[in-house]
CSV table of C-alpha atoms in Angstrom, one decimal:
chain,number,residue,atom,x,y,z
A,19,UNK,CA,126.7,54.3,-30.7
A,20,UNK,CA,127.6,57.1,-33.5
A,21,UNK,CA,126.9,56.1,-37.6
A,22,UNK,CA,129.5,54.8,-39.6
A,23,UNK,CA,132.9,57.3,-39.5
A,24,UNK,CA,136.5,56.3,-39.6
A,25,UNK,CA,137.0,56.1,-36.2
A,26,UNK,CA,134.6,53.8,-35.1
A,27,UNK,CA,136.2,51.3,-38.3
A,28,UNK,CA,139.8,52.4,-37.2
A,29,UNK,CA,139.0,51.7,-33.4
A,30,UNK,CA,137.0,48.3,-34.6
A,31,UNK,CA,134.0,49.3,-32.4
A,32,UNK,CA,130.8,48.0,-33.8
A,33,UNK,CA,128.6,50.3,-35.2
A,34,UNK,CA,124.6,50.5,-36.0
A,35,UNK,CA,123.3,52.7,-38.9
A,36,UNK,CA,119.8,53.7,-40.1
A,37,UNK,CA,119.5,52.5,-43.5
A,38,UNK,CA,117.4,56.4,-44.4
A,39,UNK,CA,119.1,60.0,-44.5
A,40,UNK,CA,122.1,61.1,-44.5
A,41,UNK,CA,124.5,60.1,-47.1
A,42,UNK,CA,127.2,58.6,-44.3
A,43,UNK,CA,124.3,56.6,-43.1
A,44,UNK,CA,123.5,55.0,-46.4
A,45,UNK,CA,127.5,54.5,-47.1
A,46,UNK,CA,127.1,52.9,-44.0
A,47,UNK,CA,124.6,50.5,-44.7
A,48,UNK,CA,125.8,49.4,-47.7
A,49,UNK,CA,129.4,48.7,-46.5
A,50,UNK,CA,127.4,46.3,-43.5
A,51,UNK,CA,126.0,44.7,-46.6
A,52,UNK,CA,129.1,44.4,-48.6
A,53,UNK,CA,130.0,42.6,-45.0
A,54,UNK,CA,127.1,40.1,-45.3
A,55,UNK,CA,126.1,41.9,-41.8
A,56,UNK,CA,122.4,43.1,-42.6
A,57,UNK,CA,121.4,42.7,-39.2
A,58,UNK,CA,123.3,46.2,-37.9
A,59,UNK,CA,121.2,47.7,-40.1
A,60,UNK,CA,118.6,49.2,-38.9
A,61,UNK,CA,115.2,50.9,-41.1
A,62,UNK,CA,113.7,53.4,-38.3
A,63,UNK,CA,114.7,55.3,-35.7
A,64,UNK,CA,112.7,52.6,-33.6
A,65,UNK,CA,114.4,49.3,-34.6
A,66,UNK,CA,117.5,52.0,-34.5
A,67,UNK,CA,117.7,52.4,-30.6
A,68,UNK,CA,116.5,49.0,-29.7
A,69,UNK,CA,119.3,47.4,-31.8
A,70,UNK,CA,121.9,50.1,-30.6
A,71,UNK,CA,120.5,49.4,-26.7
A,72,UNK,CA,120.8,45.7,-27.0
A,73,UNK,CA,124.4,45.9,-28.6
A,74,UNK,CA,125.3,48.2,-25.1
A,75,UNK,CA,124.0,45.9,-22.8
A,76,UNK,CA,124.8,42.7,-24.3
A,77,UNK,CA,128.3,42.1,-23.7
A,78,UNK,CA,128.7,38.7,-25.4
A,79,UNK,CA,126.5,40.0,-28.7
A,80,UNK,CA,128.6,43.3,-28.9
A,81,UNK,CA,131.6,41.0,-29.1
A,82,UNK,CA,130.7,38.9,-31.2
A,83,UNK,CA,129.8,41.5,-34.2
A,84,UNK,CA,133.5,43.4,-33.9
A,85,UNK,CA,134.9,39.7,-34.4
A,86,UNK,CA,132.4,39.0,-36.9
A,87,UNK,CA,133.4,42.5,-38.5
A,88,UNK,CA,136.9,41.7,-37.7
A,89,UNK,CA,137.1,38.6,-39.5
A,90,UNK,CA,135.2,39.8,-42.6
A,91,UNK,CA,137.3,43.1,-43.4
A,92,UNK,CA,140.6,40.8,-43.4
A,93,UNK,CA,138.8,39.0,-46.4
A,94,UNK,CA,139.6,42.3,-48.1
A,95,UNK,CA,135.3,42.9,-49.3
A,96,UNK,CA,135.3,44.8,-52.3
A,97,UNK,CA,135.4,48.2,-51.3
A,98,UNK,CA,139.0,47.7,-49.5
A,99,UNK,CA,139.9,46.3,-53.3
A,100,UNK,CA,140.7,49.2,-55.3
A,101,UNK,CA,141.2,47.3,-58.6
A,102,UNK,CA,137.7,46.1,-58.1
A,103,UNK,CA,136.1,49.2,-57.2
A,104,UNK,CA,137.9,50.5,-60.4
A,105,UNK,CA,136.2,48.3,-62.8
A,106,UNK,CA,132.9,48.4,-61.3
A,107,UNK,CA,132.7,52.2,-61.3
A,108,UNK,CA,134.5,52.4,-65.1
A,109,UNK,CA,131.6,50.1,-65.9
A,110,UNK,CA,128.4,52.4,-64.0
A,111,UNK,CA,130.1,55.4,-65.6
A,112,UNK,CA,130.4,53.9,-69.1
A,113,UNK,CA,126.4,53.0,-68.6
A,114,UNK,CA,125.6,56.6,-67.2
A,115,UNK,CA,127.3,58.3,-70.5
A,116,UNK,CA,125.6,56.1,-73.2
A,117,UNK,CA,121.9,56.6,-71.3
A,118,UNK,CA,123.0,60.4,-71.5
A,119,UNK,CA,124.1,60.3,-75.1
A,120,UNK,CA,120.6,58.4,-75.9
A,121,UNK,CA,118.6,60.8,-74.2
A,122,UNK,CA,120.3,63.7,-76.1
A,123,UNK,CA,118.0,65.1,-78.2
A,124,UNK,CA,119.3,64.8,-81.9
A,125,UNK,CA,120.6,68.1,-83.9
A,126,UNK,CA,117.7,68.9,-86.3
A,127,UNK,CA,119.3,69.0,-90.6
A,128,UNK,CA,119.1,72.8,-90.9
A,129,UNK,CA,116.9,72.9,-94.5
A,130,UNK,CA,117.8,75.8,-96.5
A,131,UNK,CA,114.9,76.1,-98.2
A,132,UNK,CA,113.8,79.9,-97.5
A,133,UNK,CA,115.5,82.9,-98.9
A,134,UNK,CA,115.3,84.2,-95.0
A,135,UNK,CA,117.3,81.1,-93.9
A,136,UNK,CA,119.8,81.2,-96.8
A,137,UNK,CA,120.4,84.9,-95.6
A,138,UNK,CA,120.8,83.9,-92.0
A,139,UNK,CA,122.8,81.3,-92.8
A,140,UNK,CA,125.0,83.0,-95.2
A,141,UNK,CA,125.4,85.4,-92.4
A,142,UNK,CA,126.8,82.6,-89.9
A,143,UNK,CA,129.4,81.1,-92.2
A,144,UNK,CA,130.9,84.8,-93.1
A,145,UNK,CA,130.9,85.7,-89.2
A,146,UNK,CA,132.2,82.4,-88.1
A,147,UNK,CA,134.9,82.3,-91.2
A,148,UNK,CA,136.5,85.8,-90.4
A,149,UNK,CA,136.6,84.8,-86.9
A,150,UNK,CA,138.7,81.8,-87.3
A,151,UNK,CA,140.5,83.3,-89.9
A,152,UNK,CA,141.4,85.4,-86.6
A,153,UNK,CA,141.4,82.9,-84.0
A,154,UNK,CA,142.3,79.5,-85.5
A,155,UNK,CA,143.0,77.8,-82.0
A,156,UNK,CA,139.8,78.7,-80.8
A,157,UNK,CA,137.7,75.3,-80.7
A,158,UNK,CA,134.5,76.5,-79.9
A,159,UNK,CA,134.7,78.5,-83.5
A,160,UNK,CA,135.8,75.3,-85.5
A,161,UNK,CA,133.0,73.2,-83.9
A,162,UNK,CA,130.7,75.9,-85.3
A,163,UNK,CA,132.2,75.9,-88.3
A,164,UNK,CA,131.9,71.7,-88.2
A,165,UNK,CA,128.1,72.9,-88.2
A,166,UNK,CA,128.1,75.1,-91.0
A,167,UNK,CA,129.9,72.5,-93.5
A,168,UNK,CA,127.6,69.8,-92.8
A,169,UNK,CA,124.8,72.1,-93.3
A,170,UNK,CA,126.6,72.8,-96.5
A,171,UNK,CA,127.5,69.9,-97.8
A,172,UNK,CA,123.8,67.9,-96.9
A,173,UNK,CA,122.2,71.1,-99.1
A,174,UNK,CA,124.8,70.0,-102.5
A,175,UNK,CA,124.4,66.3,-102.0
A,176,UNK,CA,120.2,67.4,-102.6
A,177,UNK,CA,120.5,69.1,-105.4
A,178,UNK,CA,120.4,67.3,-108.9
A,179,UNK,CA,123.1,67.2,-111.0
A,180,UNK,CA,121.8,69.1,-113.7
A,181,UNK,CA,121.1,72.1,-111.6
A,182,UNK,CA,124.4,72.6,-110.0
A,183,UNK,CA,125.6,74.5,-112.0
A,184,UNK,CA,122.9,77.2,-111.7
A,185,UNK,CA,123.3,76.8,-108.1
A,186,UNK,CA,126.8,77.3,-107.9
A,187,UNK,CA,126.0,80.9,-109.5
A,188,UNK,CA,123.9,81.5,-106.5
A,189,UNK,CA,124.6,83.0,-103.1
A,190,UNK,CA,124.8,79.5,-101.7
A,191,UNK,CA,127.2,79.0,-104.2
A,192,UNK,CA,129.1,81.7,-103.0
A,193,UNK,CA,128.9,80.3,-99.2
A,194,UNK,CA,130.3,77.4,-100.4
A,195,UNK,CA,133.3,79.3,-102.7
A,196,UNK,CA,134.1,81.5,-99.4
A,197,UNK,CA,134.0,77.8,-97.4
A,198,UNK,CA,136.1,76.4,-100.0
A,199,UNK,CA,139.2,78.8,-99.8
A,200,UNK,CA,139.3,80.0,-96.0
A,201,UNK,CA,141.1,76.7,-95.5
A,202,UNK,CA,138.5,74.9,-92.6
A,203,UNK,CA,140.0,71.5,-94.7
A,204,UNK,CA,143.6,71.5,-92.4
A,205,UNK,CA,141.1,70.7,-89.3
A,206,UNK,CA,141.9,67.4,-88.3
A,207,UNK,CA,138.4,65.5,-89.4
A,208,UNK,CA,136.4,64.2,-86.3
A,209,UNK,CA,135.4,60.2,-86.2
A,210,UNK,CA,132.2,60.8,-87.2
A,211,UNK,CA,133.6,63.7,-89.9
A,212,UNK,CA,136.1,60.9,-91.2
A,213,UNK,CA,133.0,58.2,-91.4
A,214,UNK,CA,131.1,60.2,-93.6
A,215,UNK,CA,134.0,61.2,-95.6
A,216,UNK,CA,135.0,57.6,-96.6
A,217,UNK,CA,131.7,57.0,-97.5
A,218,UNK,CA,131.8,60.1,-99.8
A,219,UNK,CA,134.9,59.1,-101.1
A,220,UNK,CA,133.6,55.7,-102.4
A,221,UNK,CA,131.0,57.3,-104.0
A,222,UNK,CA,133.1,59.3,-105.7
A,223,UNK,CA,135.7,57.4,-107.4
A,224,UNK,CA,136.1,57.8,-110.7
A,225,UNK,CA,133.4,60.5,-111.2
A,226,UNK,CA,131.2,57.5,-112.8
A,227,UNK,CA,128.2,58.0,-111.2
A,228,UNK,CA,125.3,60.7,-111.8
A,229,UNK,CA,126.0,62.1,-108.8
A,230,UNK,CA,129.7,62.0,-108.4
A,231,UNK,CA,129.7,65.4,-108.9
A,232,UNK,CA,128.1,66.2,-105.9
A,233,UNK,CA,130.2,64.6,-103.9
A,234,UNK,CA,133.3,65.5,-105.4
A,235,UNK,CA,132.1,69.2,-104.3
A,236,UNK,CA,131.2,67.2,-100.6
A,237,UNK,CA,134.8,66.2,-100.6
A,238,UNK,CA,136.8,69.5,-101.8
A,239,UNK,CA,135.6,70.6,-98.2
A,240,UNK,CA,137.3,68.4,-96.6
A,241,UNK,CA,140.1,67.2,-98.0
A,242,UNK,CA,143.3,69.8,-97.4
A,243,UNK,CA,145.5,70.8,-100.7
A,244,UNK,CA,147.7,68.3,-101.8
A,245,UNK,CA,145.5,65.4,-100.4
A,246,UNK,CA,143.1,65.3,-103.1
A,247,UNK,CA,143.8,64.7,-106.9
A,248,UNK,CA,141.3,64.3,-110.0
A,249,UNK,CA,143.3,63.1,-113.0
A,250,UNK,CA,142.9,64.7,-115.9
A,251,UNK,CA,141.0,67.9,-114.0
A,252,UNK,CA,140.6,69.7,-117.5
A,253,UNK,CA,139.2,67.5,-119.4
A,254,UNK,CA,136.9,65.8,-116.4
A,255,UNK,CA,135.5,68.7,-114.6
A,256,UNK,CA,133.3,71.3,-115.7
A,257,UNK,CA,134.2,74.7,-115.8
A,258,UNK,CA,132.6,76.2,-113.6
A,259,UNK,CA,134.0,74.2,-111.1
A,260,UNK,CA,137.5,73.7,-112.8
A,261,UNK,CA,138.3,77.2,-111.5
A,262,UNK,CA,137.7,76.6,-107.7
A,263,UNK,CA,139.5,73.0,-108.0
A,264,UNK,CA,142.6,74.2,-109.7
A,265,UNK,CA,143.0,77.3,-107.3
A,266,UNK,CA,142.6,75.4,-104.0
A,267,UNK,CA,144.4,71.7,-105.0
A,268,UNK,CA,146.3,72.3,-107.7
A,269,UNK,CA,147.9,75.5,-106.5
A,270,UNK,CA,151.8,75.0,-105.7
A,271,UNK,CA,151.9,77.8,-103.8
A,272,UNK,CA,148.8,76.4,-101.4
A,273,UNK,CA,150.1,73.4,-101.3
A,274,UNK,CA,153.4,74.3,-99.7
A,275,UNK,CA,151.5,76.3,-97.3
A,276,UNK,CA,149.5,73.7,-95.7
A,277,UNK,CA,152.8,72.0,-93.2
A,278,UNK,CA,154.2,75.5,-92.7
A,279,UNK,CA,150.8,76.3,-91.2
A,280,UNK,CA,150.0,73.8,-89.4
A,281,UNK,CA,153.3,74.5,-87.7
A,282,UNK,CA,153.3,78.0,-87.1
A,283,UNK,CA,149.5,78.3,-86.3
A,284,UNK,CA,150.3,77.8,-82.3
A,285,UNK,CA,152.7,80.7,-82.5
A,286,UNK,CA,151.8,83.6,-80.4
A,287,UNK,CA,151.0,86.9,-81.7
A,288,UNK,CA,151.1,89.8,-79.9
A,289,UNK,CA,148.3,92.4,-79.0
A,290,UNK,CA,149.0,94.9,-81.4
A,291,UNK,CA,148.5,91.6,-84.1
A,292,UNK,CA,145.9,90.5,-82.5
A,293,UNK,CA,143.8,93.8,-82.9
A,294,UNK,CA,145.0,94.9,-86.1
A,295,UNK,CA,143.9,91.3,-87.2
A,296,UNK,CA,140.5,91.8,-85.7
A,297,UNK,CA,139.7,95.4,-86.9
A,298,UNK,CA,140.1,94.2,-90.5
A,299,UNK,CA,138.1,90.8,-89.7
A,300,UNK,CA,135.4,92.6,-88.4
A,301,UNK,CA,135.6,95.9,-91.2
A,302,UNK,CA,135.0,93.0,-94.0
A,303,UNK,CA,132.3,91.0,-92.1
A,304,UNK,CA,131.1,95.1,-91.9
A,305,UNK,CA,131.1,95.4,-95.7
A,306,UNK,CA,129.7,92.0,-96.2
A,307,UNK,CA,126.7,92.5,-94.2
A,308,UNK,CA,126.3,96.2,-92.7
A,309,UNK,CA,123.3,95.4,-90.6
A,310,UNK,CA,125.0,92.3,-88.6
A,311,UNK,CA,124.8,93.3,-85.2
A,312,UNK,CA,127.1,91.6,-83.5
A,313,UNK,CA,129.4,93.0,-86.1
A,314,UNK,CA,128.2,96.4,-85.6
A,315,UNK,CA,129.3,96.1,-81.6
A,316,UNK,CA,132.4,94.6,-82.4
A,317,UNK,CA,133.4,97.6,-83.9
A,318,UNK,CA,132.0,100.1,-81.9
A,319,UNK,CA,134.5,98.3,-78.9
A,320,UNK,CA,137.4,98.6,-81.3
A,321,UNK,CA,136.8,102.2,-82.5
A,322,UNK,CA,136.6,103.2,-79.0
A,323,UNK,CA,139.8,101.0,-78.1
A,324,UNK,CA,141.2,103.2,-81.2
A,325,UNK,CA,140.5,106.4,-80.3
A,326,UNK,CA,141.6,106.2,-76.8
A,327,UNK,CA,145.0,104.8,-78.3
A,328,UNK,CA,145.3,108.0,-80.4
A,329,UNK,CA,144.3,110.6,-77.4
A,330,UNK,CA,146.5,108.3,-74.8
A,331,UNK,CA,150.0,108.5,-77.1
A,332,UNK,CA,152.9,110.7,-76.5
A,333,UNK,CA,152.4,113.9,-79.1
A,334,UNK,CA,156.1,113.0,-80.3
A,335,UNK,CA,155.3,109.6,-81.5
A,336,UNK,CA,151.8,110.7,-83.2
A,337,UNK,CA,153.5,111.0,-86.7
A,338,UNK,CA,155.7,107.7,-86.5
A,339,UNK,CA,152.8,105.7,-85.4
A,340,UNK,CA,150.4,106.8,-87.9
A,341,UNK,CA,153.0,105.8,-90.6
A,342,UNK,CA,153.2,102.4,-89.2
A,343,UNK,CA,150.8,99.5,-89.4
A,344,UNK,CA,148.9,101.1,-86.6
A,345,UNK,CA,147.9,103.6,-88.9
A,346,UNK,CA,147.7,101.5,-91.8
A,347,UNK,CA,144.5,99.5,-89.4
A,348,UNK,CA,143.0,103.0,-88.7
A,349,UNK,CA,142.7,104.1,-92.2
A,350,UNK,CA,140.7,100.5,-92.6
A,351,UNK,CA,138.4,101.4,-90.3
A,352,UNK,CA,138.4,105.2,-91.5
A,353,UNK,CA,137.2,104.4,-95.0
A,354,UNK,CA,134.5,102.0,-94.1
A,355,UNK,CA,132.2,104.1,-94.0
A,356,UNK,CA,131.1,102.9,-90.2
A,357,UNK,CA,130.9,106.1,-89.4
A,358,UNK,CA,127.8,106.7,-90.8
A,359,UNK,CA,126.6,104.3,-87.9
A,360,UNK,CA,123.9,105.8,-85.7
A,361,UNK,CA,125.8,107.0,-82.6
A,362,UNK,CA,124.8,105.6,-78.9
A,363,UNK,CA,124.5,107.9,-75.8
A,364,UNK,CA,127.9,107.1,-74.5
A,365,UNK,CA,129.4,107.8,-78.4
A,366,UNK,CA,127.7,111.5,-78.8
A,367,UNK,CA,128.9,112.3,-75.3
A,368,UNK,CA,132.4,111.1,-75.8
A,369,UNK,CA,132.3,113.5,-79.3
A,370,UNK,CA,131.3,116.4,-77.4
A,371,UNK,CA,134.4,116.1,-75.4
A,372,UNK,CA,136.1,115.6,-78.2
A,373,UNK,CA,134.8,118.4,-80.1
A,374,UNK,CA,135.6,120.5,-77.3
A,375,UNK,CA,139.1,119.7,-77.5
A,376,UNK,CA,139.4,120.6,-81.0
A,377,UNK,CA,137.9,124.0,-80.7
A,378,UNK,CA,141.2,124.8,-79.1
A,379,UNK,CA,142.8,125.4,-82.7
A,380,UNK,CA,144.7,122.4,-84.6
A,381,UNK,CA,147.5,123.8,-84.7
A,382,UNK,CA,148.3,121.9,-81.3
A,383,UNK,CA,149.1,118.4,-81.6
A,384,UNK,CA,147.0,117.3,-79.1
A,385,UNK,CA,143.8,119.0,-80.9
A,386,UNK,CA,145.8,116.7,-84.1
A,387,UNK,CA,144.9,113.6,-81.8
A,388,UNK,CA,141.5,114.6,-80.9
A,389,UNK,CA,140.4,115.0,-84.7
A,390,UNK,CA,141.9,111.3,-85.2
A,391,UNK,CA,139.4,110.0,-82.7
A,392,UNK,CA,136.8,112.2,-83.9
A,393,UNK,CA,136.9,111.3,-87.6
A,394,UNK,CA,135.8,107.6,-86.5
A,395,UNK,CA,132.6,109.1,-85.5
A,396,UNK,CA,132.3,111.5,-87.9
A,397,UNK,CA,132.0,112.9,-91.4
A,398,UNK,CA,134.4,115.6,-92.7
A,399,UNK,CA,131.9,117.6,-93.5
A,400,UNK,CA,130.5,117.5,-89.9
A,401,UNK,CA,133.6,119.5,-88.5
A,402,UNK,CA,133.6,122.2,-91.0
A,403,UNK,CA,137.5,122.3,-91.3
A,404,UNK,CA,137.9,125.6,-93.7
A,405,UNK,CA,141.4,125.7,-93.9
A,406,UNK,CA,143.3,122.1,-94.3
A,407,UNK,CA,146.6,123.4,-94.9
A,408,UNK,CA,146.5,123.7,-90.8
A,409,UNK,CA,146.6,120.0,-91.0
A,410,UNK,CA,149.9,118.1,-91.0
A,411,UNK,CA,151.8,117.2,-94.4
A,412,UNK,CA,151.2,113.0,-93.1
A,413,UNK,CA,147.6,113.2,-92.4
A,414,UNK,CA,146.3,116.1,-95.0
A,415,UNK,CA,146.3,113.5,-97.6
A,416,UNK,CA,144.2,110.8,-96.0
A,417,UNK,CA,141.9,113.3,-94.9
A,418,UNK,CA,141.6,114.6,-98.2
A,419,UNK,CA,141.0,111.2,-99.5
A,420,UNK,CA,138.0,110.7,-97.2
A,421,UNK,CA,136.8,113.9,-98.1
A,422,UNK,CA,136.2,112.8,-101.4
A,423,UNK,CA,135.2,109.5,-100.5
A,424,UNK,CA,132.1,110.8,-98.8
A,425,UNK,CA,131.4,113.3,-101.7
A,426,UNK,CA,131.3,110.4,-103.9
A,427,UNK,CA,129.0,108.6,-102.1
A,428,UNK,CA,126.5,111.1,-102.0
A,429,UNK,CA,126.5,111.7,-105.6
């Protein structure tokens, strides 16, 4: 007699199952026992065939388990009752995801406490901020960002009131200014995020205690413009935070801005956005901290994408487009000095080909569109151009300008 399947149910034969192996046997078993029929249960392959050789050869016994069987599964048993079943499982699953959330192991309270870890830090919230500033739909950069201002704020709730000032003057102070006015407060606040913040803001009313100050700086991080007002700011703040205050909550113009963005923000952008949004993201996260290298690869990916856009375009279009935002995004990249960047393998190859290109004379256009790609790889200097008037009357200029860029540098 086979283990438990429909058929043998559908057909009402009477089944025998092995309460060990496969997970049909074990379903098996514990629908017999959901049945109050323990005794077609068998626990070795021994007590297996003597019970499934008595059940053939027993005529009377075989038919009285399929009425017994019968009878019991018009009682509608519990796993027929899907309401039942429902609630039982809602109830294991709910158990199964608090014993998960109790085993989790608890986020360790970043302590900024090093210059090294300030740095590092610094580093994360200036990375993470352009990005969102480039992606705000993307959730996994919020989240991070979530991180970053509770590292934040924990740090200014530590420090005594008499020293924030002198803090504020510090690079963390400048972490939290950036923070401050990239506008992470129009996030919707998380239960936990809004727990803490009531809490905050109890503390904090009417700027009576000794440490209200500290968490009136807590609070500026999370409350949007327009939600939060200090009466009497002038008179009741100090200056050096009067400044910050004023622009971010008192500003009409930010103000207005906060609906209007919350409604656009889901609005598609195209490609050419997209990248032109990026490439200036990533040039100031480059100017901010040169030897970030993620940043560093970031751009290396969009100056490629970049110069194949200039080599790939139709000569005809090459002076229209550079006129345009297009061109507007490569002179970002152009005067960021990123090509002074040590070149990979795959870069000095892909100049060689270039270079080769341009030794056809540049009075071509296409040799025009080969020194575009080239000049994000290289110096002026490098390419020894003796006579610019060759150039063409809408890119002479810029490359005069970066000329003397460079020069300056050195001096």
């Amino acid at each position: 007699i086979p283990n438990f399947s429909p058929t043998t149910s559908q057909a009402g034969e009477v089944f025998v199952v092995r309460d060990i192996g496969s997970f049909r046997s074990l379903m098996a078993a514990s629908l017999l026992r959901s049945l109050s029929i323990p005794d077609l249960i068998a626990n070795s392959e021994e007590s297996y065939i003597n019970l499934a050789t008595a059940l053939a050869n027993t005529p009377q016994l075989r038919q009285q388990k399929r009425q017994e069987i019968q009878q019991k599964m018009q009682q509608n048993p519990e796993f027929l009752d899907s309401r039942t079943y429902s609630n039982k499982m809602g109830i294991i699953f709910q158990q199964l995801f608090q014993n998960w959330q109790q085993n989790q192991p608890k986020q360790q309270s970043i302590q900024l406490n090093s210059r090294e870890i300030i740095q590092q830090y610094l580093s994360a919230l200036v990375t993470h901020i352009n990005h969102y500033e480039l992606e705000r739909n993307n959730q996994l950069i919020v989240n991070q960002l979530r991180s970053i201002r509770k590292i934040m704020v924990e740090h200014w709730l530590k420090i005594a009131p008499e020293h924030l000032e002198r803090m504020y003057t510090t690079d963390l102070g400048k972490g939290y200014q950036i923070l401050l006015n990239r506008g992470i407060q129009r996030e919707l606040l998380t239960a936990e995020e809004e727990q803490f913040v009531n809490q905050i803001t109890q503390q904090a009313i009417g700027l009576k205690q000794s440490d209200s100050l500290n968490h009136l700086m807590v609070l500026m991080l999370y409350y949007p413009p327009g939600k939060m007002v200090v009466a009497n700011a002038e008179t009741r703040l100090p200056q050096w935070l009067l400044k910050e205050y004023q622009r971010v909550f008192e500003n009409p113009l930010v103000v207005e801005k906060v609906q209007p963005s919350i409604v656009t923000k889901n609005q598609p952008s195209t490609d050419t956005e997209l990248f032109q949004n990026r490439l200036i993201g990533c040039v100031n996260l480059y100017k901010i901290d040169p030897s970030n290298a993620s940043i560093v690869e970031d751009l290396r990916q969009i100056r490629q994408q970049l110069a194949d856009f200039w080599l790939g375009l139709e000569p005809t279009k090459l002076e229209s487009v550079y006129q345009s935002s297009i061109g507007q995004v490569y002179r970002t990249l152009l005067y960021s000095g990123f090509s002074q960047e040590i070149l990979t393998a795959t870069e000095q190859q892909f100049i060689k080909t270039l270079a080769s290109q341009m030794n056809q004379g540049l009075n071509q256009i296409d040799t025009i569109k080969s020194l575009l790609a080239v000049l994000l790889y290289c110096r002026p200097e490098q390419l020894q151009i003796q006579d610019l008037s060759r150039l063409p009357q809408w890119f002479r200029p810029d490359y005069e300008q970066l000329s003397h860029q460079v020069s300056s540098r050195k001096s």
